CSV table of N, CA and C in Angstrom, one decimal:
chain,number,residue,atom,x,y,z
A,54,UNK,N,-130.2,-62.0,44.2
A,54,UNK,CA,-131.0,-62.8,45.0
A,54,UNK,C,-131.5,-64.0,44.1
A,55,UNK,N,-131.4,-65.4,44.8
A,55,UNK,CA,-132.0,-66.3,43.8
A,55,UNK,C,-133.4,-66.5,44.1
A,56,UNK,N,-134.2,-67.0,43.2
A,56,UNK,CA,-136.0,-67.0,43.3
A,56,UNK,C,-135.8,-68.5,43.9
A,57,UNK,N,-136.7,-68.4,44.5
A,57,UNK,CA,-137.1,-69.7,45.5
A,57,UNK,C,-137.7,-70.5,44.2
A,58,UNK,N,-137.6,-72.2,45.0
A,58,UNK,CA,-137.9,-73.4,43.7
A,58,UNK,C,-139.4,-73.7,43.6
A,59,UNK,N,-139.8,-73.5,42.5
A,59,UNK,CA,-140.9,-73.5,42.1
A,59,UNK,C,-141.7,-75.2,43.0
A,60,UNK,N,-142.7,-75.0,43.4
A,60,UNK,CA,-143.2,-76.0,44.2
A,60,UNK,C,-143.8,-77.3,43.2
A,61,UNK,N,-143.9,-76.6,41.8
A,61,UNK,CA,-144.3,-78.2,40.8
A,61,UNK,C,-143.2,-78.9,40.2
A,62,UNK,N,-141.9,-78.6,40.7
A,62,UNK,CA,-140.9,-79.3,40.1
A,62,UNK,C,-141.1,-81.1,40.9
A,63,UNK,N,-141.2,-82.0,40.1
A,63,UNK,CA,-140.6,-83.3,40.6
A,63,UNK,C,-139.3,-83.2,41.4
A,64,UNK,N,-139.2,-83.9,42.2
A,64,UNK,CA,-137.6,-84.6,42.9
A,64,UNK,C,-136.4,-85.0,41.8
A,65,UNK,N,-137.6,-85.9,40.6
A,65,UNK,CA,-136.1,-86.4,39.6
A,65,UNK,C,-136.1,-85.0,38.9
A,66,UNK,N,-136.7,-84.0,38.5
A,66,UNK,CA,-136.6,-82.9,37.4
A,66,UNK,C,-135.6,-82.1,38.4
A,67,UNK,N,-136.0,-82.0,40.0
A,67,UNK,CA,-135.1,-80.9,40.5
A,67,UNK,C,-133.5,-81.1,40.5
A,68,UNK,N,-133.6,-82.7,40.6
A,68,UNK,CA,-132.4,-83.2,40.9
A,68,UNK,C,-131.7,-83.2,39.1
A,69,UNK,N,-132.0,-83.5,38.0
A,69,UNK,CA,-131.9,-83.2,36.8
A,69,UNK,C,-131.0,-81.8,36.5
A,70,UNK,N,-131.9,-80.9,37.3
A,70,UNK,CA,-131.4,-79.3,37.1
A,70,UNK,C,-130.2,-79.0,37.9
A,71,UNK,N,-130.3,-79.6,38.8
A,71,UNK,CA,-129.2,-79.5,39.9
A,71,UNK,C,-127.7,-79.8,39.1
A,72,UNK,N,-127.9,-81.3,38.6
A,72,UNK,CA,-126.7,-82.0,37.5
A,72,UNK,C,-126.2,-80.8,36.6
A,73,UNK,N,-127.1,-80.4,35.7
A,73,UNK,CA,-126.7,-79.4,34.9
A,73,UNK,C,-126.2,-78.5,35.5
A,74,UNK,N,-126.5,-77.5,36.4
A,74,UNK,CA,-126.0,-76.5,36.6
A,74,UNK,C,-124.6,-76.5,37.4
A,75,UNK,N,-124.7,-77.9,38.0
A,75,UNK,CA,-122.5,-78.5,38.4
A,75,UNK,C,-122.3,-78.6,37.1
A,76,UNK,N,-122.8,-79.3,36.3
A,76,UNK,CA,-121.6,-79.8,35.1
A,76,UNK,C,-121.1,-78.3,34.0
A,77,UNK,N,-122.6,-77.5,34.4
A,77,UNK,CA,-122.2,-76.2,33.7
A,77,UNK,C,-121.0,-75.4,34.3
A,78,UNK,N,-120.8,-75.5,35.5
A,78,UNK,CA,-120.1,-74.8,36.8
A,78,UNK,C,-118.7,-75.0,36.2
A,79,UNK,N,-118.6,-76.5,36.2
A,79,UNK,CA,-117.6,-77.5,36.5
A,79,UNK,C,-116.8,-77.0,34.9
A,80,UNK,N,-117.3,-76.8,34.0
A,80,UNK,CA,-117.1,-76.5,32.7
A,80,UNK,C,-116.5,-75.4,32.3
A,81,UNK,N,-116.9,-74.0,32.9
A,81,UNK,CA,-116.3,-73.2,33.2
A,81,UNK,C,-115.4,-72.8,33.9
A,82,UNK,N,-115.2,-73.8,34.8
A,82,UNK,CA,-113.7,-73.5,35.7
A,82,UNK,C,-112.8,-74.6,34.7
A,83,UNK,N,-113.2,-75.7,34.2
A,83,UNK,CA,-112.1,-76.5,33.7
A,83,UNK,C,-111.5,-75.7,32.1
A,84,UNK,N,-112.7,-75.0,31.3
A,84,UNK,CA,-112.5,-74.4,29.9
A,84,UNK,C,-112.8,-72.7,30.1
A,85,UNK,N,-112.1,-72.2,30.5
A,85,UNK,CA,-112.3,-70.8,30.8
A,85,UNK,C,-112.2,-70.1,29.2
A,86,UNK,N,-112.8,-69.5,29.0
A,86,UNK,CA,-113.2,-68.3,27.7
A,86,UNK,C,-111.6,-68.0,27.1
A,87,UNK,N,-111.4,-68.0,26.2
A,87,UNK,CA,-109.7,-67.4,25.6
A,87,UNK,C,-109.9,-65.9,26.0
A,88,UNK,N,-108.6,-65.6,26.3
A,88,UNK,CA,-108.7,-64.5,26.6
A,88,UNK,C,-108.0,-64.0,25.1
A,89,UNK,N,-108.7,-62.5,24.5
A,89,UNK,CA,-108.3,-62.0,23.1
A,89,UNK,C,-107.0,-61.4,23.2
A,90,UNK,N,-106.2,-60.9,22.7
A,90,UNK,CA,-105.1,-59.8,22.4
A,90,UNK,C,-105.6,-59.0,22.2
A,91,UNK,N,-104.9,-58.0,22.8
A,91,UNK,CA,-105.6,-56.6,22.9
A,91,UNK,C,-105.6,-56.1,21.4
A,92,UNK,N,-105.9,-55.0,20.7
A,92,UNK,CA,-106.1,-54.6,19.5
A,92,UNK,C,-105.0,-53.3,19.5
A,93,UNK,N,-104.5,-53.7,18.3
A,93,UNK,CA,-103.5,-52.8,18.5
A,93,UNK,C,-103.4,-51.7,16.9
A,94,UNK,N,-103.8,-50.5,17.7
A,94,UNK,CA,-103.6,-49.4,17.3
A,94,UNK,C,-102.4,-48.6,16.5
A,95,UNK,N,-102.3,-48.2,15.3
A,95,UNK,CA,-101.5,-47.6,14.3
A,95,UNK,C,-101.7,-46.3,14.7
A,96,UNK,N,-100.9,-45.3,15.7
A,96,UNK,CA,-101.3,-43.8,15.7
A,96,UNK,C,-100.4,-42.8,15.1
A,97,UNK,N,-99.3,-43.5,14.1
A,97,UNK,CA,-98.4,-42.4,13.5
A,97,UNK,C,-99.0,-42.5,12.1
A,98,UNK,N,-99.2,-43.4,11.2
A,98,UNK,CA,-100.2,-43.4,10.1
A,98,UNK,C,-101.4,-42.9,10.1
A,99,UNK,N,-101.9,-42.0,9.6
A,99,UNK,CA,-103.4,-41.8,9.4
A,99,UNK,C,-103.6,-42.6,7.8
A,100,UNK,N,-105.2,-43.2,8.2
A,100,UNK,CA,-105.8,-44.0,6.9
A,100,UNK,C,-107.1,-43.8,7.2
A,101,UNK,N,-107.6,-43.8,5.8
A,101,UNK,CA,-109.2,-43.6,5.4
A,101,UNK,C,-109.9,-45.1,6.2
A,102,UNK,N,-110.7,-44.3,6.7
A,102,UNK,CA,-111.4,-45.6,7.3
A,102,UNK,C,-112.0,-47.2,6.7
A,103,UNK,N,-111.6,-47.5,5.2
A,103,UNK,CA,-111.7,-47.9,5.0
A,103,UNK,C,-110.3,-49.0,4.8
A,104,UNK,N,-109.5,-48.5,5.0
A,104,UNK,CA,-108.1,-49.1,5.4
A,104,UNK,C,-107.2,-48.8,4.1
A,105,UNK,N,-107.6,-48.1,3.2
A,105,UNK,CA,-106.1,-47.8,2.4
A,105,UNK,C,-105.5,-46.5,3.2
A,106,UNK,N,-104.0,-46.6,2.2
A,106,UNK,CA,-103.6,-45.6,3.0
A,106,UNK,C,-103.5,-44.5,2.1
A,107,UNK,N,-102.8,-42.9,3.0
A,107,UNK,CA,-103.4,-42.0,2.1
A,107,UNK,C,-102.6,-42.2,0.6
A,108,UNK,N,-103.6,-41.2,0.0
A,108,UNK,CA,-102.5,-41.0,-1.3
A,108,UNK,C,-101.0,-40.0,-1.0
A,109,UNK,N,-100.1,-40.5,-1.7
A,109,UNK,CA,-98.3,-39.6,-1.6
A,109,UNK,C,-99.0,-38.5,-1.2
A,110,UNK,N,-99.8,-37.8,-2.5
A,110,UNK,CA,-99.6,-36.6,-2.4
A,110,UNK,C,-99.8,-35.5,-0.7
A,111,UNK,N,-100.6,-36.1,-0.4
A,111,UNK,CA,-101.1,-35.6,0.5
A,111,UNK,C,-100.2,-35.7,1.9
A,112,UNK,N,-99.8,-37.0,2.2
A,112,UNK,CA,-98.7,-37.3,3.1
A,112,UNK,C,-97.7,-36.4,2.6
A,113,UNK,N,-97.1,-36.0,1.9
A,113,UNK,CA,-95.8,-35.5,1.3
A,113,UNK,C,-96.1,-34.2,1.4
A,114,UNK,N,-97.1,-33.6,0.9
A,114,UNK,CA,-97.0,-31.8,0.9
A,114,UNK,C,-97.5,-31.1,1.9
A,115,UNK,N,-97.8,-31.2,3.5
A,115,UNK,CA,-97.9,-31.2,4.7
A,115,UNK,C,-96.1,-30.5,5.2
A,116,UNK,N,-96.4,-29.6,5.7
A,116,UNK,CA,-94.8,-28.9,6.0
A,116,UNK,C,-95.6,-28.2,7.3
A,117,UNK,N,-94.6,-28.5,8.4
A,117,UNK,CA,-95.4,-27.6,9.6
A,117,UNK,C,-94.3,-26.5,9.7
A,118,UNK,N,-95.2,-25.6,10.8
A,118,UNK,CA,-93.9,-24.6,10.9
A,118,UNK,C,-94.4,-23.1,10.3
């Protein structure tokens, strides 16, 4: 719901706010937000959260079964 206009605004101040809020409108539909690339996830590697990866040993002496 919008709040009704305050009754001490001037005519030129209302009309002032009025301007801004098209040119803000108008701005948004002409320069829309970049849209990101999604983030893409590594799920056959496991790595320390800090982004190295493991040491050999550990990858290597892992046998299932």
């Amino acid at each position: 719901m919008v709040a009704p206009i305050p009754p001490y605004l001037s005519p030129a101040r209302l009309e002032y706010l009025q301007q801004l809020t098209d040119a803000s409108r108008l701005r948004a539909v002409l320069y829309p937000s970049p849209k990101l690339p999604p983030v893409r996830r590594r799920s056959s590697s496991r790595q320390y959260p800090g982004g190295r990866p493991n040491p050999w040993r550990t990858a290597r002496g892992r046998r299932r079964g």
